[in-house]
PDB file of C-alpha atoms in Angstrom:
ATOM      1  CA  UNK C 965      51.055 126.486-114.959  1.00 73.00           C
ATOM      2  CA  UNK C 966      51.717 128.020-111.418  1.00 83.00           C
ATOM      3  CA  UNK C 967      52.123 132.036-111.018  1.00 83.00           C
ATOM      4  CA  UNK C 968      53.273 130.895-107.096  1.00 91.00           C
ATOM      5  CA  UNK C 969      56.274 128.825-108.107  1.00 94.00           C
ATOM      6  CA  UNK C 970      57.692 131.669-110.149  1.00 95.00           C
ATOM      7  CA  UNK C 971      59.196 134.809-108.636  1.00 94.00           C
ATOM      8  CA  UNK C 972      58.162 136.651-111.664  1.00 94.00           C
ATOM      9  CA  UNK C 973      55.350 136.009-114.358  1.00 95.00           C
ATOM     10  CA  UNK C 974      56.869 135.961-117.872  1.00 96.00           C
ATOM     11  CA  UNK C 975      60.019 137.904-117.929  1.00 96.00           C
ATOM     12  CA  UNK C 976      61.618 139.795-120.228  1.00 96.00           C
ATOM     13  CA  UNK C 977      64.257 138.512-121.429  1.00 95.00           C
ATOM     14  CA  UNK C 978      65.450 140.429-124.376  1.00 94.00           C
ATOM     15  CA  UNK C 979      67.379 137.816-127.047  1.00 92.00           C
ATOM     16  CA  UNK C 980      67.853 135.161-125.037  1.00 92.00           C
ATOM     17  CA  UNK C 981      65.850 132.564-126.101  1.00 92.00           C
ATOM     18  CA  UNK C 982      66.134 129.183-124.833  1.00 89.00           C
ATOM     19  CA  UNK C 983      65.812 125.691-126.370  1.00 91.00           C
ATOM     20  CA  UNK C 984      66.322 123.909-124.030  1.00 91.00           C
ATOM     21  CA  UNK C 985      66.953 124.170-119.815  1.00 91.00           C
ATOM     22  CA  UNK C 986      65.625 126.710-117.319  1.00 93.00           C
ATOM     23  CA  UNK C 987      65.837 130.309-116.034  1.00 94.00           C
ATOM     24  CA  UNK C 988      66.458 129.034-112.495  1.00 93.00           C
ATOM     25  CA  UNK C 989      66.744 132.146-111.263  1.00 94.00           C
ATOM     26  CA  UNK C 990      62.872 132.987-111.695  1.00 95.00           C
ATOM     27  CA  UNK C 991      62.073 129.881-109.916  1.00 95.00           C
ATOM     28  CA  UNK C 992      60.937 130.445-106.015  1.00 95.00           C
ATOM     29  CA  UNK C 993      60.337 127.465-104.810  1.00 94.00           C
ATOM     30  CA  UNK C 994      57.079 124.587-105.881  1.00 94.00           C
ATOM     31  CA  UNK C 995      53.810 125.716-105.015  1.00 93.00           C
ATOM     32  CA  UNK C 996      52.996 122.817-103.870  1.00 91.00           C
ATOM     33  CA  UNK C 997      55.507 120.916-101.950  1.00 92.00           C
ATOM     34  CA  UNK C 998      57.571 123.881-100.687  1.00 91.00           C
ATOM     35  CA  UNK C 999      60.681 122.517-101.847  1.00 93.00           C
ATOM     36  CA  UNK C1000      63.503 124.629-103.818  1.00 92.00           C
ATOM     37  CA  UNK C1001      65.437 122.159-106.258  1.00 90.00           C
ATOM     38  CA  UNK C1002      65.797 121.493-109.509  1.00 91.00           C
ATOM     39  CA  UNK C1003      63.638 121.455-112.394  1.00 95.00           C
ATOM     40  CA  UNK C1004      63.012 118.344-114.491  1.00 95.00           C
ATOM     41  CA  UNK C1005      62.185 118.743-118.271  1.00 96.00           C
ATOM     42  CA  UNK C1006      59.818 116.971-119.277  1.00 95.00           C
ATOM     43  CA  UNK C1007      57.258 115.834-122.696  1.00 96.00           C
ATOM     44  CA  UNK C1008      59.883 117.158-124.712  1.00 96.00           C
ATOM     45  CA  UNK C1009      58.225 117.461-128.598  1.00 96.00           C
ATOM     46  CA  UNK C1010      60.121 119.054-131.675  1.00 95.00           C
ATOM     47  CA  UNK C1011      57.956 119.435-134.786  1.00 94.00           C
ATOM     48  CA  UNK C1012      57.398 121.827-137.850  1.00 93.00           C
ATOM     49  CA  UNK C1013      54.267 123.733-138.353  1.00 90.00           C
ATOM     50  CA  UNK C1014      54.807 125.246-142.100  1.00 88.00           C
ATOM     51  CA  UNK C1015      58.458 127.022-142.310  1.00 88.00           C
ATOM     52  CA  UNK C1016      59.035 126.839-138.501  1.00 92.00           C
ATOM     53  CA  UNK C1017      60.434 124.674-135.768  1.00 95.00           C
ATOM     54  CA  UNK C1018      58.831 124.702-132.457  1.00 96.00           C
ATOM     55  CA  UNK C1019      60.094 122.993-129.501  1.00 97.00           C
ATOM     56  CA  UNK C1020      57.820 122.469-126.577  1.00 96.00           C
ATOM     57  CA  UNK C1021      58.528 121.065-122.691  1.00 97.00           C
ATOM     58  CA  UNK C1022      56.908 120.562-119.428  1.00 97.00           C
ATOM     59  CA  UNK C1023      59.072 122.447-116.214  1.00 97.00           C
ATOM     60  CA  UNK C1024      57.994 119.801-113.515  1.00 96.00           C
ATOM     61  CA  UNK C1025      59.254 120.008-109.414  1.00 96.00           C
ATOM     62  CA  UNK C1026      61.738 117.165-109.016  1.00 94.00           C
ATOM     63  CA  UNK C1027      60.244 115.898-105.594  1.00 95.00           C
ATOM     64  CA  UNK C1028      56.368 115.840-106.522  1.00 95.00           C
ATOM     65  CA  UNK C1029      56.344 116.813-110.372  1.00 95.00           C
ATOM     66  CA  UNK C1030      54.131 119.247-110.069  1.00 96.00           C
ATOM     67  CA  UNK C1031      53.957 121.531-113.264  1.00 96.00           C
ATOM     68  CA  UNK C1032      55.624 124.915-112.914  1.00 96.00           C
ATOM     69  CA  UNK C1033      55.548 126.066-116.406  1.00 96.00           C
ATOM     70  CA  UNK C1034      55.008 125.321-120.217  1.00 97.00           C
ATOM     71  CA  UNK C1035      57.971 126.425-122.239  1.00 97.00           C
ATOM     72  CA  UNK C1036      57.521 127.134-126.037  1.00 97.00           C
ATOM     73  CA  UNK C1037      60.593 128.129-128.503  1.00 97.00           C
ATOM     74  CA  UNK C1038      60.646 128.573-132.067  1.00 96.00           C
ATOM     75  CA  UNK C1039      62.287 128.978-135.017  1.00 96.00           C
ATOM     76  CA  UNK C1040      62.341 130.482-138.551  1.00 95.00           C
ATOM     77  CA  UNK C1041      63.671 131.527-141.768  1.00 91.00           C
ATOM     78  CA  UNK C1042      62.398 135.123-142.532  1.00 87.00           C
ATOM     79  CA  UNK C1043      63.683 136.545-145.912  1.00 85.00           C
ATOM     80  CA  UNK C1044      67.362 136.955-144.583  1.00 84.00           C
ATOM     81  CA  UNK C1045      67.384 136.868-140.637  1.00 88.00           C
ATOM     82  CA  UNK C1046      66.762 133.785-139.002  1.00 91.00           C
ATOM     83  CA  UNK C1047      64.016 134.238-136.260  1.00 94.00           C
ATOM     84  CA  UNK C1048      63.683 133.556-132.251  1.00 95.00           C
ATOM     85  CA  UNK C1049      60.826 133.185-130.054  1.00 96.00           C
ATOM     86  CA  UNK C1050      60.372 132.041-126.410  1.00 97.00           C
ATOM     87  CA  UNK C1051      57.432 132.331-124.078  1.00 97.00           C
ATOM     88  CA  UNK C1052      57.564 130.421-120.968  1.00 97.00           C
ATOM     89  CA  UNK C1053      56.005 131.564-117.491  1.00 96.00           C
ATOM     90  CA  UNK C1054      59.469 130.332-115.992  1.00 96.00           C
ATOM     91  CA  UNK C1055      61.978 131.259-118.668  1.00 96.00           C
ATOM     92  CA  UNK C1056      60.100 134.761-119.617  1.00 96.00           C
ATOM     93  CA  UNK C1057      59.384 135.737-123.217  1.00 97.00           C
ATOM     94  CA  UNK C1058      62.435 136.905-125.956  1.00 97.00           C
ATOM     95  CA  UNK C1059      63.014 137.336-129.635  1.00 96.00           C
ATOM     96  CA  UNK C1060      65.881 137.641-131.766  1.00 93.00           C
ATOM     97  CA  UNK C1061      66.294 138.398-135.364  1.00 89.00           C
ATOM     98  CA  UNK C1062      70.234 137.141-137.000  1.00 86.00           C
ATOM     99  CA  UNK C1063      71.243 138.064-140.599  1.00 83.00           C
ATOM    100  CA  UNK C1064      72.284 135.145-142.702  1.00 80.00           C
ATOM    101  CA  UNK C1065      74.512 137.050-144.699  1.00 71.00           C
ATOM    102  CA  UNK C1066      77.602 138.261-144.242  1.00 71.00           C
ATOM    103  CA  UNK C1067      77.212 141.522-143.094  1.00 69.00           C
ATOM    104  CA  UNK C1068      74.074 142.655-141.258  1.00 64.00           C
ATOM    105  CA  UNK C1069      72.022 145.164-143.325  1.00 61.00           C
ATOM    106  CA  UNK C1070      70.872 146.247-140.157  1.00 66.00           C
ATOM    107  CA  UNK C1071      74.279 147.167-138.867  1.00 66.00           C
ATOM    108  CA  UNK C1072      75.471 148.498-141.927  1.00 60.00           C
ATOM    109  CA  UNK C1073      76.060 153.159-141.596  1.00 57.00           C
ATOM    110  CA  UNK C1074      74.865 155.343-144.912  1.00 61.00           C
ATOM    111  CA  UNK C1075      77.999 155.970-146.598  1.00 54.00           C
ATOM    112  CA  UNK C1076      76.245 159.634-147.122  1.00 56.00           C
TER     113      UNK C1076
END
């Protein structure tokens, strides 16, 4: 991974976790070929690792594929909230937490 092809190191990104694509807007310029274009996805791999689903990609330079960043999301059922993670030194780091049900128990106001 490459701190100089990143304008910053690990953002924060609040809830915003990505599956898929890049934060574009953190990216500088490669390192190593001093070229600003896009950013090729690459050794995609989806698998489960007990309850959760973890999706994991290469950000490459499109002219000389040099690796910019390793991106890491995941995902989980957690009693009633379904769970987000992303760290990536590209994309920044996030989490979010959804309710299931209905109505979130979170959002809900005392009634006294």
């Amino acid at each position: 991974m490459c701190g100089g092809c990143v304008g910053t190191e690990y953002p924060e990104r609040g809830t915003t976790c990505l599956e898929g694509g890049s934060f574009l807007l953190n990216f500088v310029g490669c390192a190593q070929c001093g070229r600003r274009d896009f950013v090729l996805v690459s050794n995609r791999a989806e698998g489960l690792q007990g309850e959760e689903e973890i999706v994991t990609y290469d950000h490459l330079c499109k002219n000389c594929h040099h690796l910019i960043a390793r991106h890491e999301y995941t995902f989980s059922v957690v009693d009633d909230y379904q769970e987000y993670t992303m760290l990536c030194l590209l994309c920044g780091r996030a989490e979010d937490s959804v309710s299931i049900l209905p109505d979130d128990p979170r959002q809900m106001t005392p009634l006294f």
